[in-house]
PDB file of N, CA and C in Angstrom:
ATOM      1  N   UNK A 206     -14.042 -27.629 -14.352  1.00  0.00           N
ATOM      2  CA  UNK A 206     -15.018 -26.738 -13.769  1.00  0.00           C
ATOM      3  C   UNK A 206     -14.452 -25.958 -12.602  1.00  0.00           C
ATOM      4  N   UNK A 207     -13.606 -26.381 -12.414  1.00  0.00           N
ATOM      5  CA  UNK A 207     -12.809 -25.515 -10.776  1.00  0.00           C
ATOM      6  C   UNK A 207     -11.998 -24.075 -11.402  1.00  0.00           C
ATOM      7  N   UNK A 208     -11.503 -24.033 -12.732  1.00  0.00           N
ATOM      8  CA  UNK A 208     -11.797 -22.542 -12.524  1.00  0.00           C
ATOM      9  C   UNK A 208     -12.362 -21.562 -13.031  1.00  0.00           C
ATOM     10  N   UNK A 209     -13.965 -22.276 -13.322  1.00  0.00           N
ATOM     11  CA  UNK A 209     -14.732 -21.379 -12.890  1.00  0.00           C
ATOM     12  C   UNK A 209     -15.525 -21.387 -11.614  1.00  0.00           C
ATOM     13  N   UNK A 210     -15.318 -22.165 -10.714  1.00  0.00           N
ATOM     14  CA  UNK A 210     -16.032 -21.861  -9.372  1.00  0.00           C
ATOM     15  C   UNK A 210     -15.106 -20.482  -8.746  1.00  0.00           C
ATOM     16  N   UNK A 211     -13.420 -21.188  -8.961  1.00  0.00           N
ATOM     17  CA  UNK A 211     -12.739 -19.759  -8.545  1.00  0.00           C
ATOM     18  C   UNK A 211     -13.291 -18.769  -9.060  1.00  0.00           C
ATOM     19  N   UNK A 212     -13.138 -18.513 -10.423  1.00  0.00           N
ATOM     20  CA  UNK A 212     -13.072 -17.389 -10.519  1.00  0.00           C
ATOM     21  C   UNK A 212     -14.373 -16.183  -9.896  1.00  0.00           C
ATOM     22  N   UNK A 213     -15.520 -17.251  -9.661  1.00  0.00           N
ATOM     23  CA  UNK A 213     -16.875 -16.811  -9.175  1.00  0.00           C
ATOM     24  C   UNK A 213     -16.446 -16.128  -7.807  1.00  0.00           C
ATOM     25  N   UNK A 214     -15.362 -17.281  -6.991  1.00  0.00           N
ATOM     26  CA  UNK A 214     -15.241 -16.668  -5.762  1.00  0.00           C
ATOM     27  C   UNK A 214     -14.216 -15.409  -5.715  1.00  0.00           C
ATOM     28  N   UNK A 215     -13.883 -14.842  -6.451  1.00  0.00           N
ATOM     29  CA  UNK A 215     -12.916 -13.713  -6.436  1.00  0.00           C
ATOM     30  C   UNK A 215     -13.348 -12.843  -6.717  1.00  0.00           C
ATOM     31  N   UNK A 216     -12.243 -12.114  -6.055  1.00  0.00           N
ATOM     32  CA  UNK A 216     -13.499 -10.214  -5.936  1.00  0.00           C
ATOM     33  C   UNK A 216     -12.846  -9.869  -7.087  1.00  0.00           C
ATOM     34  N   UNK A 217     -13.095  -8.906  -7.685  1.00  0.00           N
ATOM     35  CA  UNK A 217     -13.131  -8.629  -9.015  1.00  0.00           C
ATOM     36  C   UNK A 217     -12.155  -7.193  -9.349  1.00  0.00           C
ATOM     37  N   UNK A 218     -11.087  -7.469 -10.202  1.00  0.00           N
ATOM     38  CA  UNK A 218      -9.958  -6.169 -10.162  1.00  0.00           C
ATOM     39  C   UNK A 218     -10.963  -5.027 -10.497  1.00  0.00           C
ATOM     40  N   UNK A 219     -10.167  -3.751 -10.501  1.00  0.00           N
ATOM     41  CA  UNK A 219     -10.559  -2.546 -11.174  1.00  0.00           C
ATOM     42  C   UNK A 219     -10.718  -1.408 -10.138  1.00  0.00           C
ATOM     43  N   UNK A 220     -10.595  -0.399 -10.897  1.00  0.00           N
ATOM     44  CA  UNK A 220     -10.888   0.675  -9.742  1.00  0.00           C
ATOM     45  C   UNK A 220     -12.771   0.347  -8.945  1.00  0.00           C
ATOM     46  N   UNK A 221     -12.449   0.819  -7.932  1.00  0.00           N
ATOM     47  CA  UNK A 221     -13.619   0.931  -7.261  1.00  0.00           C
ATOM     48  C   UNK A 221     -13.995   1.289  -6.308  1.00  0.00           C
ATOM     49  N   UNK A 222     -15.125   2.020  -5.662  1.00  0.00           N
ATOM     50  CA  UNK A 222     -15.271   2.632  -4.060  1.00  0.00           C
ATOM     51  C   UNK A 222     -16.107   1.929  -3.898  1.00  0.00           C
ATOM     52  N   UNK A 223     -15.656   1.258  -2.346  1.00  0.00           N
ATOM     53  CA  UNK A 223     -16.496   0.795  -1.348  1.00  0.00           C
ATOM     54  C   UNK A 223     -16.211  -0.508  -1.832  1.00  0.00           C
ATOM     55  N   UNK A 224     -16.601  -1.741  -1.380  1.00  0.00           N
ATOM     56  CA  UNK A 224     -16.915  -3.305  -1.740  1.00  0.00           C
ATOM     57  C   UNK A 224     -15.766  -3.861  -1.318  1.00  0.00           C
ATOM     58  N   UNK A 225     -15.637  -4.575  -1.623  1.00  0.00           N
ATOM     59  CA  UNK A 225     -14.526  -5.829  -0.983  1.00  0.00           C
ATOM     60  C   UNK A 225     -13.087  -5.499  -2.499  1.00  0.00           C
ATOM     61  N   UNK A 226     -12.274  -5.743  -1.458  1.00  0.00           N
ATOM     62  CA  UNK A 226     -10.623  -5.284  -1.863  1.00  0.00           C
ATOM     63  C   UNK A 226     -10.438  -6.851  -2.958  1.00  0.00           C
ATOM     64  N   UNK A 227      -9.389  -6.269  -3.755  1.00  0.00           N
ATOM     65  CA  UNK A 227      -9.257  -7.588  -4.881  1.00  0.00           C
ATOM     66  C   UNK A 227      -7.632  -7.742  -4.294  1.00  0.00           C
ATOM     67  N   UNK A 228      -7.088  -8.320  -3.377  1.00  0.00           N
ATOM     68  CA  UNK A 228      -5.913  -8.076  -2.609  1.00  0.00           C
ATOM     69  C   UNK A 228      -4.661  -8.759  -3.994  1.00  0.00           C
ATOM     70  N   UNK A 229      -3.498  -8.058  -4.191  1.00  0.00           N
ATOM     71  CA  UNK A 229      -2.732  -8.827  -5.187  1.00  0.00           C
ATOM     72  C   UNK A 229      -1.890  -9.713  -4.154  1.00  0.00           C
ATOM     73  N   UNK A 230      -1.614  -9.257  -3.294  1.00  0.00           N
ATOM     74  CA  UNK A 230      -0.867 -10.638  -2.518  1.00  0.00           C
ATOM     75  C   UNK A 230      -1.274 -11.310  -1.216  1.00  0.00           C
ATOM     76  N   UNK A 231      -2.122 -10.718  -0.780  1.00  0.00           N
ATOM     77  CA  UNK A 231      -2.977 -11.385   0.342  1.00  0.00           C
ATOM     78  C   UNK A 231      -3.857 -10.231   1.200  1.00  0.00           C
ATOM     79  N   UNK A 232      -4.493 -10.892   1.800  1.00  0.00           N
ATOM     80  CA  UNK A 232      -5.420  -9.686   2.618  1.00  0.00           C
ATOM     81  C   UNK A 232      -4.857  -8.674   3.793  1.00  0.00           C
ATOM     82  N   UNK A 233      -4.438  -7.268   3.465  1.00  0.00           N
ATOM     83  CA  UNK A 233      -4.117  -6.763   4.236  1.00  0.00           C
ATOM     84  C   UNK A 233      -4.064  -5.545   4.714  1.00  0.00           C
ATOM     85  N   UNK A 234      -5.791  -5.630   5.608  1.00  0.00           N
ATOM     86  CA  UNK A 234      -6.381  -4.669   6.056  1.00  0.00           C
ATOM     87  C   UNK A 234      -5.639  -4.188   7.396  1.00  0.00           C
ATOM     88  N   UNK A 235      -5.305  -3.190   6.933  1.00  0.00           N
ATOM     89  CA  UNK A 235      -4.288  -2.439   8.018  1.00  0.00           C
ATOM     90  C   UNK A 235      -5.274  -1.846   9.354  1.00  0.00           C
ATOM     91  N   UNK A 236      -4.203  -1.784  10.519  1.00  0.00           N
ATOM     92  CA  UNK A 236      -4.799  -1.332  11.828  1.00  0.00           C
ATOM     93  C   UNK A 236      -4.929   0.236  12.039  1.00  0.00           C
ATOM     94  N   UNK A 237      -6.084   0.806  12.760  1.00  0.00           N
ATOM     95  CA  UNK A 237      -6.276   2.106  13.033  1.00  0.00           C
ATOM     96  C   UNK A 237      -5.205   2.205  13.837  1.00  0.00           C
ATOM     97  N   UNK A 238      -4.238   3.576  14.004  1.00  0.00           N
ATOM     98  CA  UNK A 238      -3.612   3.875  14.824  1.00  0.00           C
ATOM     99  C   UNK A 238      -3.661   4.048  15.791  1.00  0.00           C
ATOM    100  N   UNK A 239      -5.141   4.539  16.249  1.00  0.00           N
ATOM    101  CA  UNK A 239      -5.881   5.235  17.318  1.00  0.00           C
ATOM    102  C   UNK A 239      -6.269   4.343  18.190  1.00  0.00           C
ATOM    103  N   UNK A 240      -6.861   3.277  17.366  1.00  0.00           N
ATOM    104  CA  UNK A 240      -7.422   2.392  18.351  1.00  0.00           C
ATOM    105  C   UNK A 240      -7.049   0.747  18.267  1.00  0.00           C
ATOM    106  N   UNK A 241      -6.561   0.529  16.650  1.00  0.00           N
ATOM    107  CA  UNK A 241      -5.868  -0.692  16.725  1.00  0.00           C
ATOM    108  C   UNK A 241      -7.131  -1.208  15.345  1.00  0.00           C
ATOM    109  N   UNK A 242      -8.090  -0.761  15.589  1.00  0.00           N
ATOM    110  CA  UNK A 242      -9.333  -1.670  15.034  1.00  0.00           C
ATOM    111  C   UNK A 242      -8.719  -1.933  13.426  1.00  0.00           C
ATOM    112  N   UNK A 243      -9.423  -2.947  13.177  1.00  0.00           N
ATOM    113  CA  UNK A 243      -9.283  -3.364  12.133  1.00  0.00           C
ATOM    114  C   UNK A 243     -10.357  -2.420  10.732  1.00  0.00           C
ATOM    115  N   UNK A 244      -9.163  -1.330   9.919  1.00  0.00           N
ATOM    116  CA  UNK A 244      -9.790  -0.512   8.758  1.00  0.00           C
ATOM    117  C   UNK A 244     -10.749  -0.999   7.686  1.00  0.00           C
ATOM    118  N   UNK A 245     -11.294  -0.401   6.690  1.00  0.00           N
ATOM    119  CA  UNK A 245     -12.478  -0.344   6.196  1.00  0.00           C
ATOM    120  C   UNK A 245     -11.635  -0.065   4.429  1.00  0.00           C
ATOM    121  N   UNK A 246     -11.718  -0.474   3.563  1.00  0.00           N
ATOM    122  CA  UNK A 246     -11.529  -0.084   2.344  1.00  0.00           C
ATOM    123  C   UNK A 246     -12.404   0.586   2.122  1.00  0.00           C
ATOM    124  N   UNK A 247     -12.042   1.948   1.550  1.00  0.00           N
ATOM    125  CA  UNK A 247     -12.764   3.427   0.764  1.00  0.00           C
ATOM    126  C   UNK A 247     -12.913   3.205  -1.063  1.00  0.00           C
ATOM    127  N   UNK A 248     -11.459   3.062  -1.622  1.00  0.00           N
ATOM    128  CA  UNK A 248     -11.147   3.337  -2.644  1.00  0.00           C
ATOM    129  C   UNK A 248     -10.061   2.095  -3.217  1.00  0.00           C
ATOM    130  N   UNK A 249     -10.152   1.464  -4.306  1.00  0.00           N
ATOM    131  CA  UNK A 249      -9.251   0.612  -4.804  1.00  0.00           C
ATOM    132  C   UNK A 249      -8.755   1.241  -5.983  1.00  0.00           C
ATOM    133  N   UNK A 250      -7.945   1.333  -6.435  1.00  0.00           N
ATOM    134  CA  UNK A 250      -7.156   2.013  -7.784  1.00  0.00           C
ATOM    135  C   UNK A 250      -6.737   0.650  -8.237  1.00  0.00           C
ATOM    136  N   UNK A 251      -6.557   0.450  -9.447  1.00  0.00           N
ATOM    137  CA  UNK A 251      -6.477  -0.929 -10.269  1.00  0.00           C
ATOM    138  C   UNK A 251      -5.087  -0.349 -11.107  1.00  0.00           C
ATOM    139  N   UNK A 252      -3.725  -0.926 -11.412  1.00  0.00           N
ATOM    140  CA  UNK A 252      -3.188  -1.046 -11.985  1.00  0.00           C
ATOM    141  C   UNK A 252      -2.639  -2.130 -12.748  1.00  0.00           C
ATOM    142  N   UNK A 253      -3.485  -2.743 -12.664  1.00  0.00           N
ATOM    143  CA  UNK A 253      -3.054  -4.746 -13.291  1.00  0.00           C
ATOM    144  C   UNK A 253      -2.803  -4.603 -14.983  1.00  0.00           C
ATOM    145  N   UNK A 254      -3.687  -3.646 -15.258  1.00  0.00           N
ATOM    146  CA  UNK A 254      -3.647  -3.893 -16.619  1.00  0.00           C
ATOM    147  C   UNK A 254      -4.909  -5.076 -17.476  1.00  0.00           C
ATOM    148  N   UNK A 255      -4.885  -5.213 -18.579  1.00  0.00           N
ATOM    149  CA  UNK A 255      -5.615  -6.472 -18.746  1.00  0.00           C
ATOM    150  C   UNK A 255      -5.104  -6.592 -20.484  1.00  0.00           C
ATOM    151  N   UNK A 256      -5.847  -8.050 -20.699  1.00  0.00           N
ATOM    152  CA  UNK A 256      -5.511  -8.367 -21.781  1.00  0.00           C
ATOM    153  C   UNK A 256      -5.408  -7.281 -23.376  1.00  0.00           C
ATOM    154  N   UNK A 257      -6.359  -6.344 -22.884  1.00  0.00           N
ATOM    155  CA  UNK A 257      -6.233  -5.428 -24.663  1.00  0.00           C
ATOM    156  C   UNK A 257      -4.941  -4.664 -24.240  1.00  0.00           C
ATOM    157  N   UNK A 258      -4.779  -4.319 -23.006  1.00  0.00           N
ATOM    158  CA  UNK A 258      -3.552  -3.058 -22.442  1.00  0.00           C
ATOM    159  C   UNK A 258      -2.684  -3.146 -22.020  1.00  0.00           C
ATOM    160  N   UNK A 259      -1.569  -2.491 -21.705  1.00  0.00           N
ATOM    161  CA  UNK A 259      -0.681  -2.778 -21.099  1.00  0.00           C
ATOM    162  C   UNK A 259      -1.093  -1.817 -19.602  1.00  0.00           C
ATOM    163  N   UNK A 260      -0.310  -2.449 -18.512  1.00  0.00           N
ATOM    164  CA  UNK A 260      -0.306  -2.038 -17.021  1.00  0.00           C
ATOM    165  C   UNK A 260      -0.190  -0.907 -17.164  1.00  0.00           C
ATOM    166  N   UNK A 261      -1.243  -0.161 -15.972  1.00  0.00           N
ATOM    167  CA  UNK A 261      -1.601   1.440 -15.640  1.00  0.00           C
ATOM    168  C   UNK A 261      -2.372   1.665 -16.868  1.00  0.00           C
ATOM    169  N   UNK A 262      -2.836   1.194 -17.740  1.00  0.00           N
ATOM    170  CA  UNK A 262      -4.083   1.553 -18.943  1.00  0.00           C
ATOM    171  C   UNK A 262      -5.310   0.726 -18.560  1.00  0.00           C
ATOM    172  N   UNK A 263      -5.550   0.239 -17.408  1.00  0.00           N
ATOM    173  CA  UNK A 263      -6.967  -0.414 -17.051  1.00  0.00           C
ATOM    174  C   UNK A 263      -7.850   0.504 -16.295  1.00  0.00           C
ATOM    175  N   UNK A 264      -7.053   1.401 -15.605  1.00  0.00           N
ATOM    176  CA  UNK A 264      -7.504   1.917 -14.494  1.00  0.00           C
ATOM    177  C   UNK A 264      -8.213   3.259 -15.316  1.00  0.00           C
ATOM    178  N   UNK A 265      -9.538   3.615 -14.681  1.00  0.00           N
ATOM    179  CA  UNK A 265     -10.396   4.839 -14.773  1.00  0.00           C
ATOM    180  C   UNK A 265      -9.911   5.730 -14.736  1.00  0.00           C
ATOM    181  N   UNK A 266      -8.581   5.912 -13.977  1.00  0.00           N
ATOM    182  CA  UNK A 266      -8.036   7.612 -13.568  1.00  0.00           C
ATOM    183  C   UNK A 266      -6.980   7.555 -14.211  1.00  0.00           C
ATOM    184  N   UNK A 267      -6.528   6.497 -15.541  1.00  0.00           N
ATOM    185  CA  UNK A 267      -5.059   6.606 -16.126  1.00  0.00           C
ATOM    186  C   UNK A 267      -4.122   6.989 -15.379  1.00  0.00           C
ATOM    187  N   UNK A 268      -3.594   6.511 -14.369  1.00  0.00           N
ATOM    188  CA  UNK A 268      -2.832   5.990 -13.434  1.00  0.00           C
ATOM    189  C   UNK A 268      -1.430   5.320 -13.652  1.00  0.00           C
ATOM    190  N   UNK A 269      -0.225   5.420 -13.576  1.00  0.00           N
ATOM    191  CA  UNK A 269       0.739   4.370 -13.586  1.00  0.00           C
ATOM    192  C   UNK A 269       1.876   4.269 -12.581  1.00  0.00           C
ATOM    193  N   UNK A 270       0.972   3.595 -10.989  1.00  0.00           N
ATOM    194  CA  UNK A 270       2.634   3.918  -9.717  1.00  0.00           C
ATOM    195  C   UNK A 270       3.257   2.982 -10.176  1.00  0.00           C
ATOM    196  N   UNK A 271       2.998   1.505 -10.505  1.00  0.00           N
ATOM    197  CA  UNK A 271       4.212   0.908 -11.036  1.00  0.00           C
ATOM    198  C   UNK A 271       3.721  -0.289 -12.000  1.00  0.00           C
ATOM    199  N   UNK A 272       4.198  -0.936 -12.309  1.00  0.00           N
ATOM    200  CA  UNK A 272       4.590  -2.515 -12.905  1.00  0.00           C
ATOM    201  C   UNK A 272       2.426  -2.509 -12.977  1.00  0.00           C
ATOM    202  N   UNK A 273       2.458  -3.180 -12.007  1.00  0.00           N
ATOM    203  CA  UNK A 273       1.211  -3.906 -11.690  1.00  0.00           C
ATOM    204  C   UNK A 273       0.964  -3.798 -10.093  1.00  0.00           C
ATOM    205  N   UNK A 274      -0.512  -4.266 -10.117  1.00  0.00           N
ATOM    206  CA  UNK A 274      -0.873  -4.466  -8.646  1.00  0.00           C
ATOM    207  C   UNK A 274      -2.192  -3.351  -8.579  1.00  0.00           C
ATOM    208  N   UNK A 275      -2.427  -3.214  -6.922  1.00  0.00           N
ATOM    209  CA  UNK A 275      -3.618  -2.615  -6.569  1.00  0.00           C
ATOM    210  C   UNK A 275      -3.182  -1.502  -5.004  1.00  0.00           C
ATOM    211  N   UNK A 276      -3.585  -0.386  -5.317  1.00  0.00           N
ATOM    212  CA  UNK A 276      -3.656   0.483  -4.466  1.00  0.00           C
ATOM    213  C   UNK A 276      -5.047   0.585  -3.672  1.00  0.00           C
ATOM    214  N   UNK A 277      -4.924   0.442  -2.467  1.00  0.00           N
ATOM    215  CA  UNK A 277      -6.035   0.241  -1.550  1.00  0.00           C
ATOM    216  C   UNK A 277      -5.741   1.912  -0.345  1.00  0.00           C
ATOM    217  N   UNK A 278      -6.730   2.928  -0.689  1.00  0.00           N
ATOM    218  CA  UNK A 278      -7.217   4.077   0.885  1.00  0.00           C
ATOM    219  C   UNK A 278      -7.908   3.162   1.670  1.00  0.00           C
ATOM    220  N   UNK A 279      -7.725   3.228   2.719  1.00  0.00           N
ATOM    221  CA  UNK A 279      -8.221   2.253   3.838  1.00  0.00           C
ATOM    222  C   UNK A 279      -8.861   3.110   4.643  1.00  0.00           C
ATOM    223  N   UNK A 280      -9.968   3.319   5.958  1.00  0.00           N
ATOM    224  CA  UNK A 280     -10.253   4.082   7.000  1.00  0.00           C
ATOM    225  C   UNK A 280     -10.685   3.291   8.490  1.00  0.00           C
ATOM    226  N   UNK A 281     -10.405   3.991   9.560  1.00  0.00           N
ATOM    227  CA  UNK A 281     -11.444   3.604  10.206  1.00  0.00           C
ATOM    228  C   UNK A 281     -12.541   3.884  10.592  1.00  0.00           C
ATOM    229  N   UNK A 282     -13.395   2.949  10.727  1.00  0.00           N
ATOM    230  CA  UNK A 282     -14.720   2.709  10.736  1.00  0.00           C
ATOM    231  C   UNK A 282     -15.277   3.608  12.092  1.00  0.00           C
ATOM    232  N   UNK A 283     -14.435   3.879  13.004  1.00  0.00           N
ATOM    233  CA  UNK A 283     -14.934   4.584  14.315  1.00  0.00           C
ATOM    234  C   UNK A 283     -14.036   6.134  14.018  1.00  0.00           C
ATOM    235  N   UNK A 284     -12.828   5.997  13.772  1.00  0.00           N
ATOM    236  CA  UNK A 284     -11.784   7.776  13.267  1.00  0.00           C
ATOM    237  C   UNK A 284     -11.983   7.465  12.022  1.00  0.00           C
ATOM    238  N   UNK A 285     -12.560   8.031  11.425  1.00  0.00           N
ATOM    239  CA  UNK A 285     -12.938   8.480  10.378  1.00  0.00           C
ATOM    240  C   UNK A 285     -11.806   9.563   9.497  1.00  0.00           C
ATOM    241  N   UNK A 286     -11.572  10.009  10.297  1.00  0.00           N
ATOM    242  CA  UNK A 286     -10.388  11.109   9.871  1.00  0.00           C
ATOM    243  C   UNK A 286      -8.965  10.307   9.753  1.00  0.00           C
ATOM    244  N   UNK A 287      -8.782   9.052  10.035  1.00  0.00           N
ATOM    245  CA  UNK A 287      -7.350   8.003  10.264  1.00  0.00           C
ATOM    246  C   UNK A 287      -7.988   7.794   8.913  1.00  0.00           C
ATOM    247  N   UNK A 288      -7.151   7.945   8.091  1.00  0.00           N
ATOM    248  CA  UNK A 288      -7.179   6.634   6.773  1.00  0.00           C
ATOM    249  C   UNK A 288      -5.605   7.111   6.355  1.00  0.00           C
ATOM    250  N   UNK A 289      -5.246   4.914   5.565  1.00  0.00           N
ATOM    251  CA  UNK A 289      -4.114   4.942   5.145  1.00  0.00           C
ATOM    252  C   UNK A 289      -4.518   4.606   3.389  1.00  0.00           C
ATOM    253  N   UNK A 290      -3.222   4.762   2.846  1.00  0.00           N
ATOM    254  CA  UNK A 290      -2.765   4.296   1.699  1.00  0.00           C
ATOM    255  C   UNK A 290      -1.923   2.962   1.126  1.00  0.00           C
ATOM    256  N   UNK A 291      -2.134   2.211   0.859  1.00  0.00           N
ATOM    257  CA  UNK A 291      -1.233   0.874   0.433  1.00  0.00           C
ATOM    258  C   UNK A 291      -1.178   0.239  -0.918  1.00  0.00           C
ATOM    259  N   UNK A 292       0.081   0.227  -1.410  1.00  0.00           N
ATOM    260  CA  UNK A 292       0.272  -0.210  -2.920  1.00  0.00           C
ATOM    261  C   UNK A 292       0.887  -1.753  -2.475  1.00  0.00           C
ATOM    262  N   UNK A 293       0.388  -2.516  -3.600  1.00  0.00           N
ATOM    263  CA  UNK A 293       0.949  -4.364  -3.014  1.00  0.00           C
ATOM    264  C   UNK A 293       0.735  -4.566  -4.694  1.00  0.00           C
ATOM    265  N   UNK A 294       1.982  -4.862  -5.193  1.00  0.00           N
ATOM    266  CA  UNK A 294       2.043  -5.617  -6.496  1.00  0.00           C
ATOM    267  C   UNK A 294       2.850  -6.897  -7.137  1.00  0.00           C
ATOM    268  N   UNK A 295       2.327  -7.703  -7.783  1.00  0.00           N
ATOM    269  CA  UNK A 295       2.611  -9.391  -7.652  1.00  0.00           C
ATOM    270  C   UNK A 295       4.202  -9.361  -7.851  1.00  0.00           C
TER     271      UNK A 295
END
């Protein structure tokens, strides 16, 4: 039964705006430049792939930066106009 409690607790791959980040190697919400604060995920781009596809064929925007993994736009929540980009793949 333990993995399905995991899997309940995990945020869920795929492209997506707004909601909680599906991190491929750990959580890492980058700092505003401006002020230090801790950024906001906008946009997740999904390149994992899944079982019918091969990697960069999961994703909504047919997409392929590499192998696998997840591209996260980040912002901050107070500069609004600061947002970064970050690719992290297993």
């Amino acid at each position: 039964q333990l993995p399905e409690v995991v899997s309940l607790l995990q945020n869920h791959p795929g492209d997506k705006l707004f909601g909680w980040p599906r991190w491929t190697q750990g959580v890492e919400y980058p700092a505003c430049q401006k002020c230090g604060q801790t950024m906001e995920m906008v946009l997740q781009v999904n390149n994992d792939g899944n079982q019918d596809s091969r990697p960069g064929f999961h994703s909504c925007f047919g997409q392929l930066f590499a192998g696998d993994g997840n591209g996260h736009v980040c912002r901050c929540p107070e500069h609004r106009e600061v947002m970064t980009f970050r690719w992290a793949c297993s």
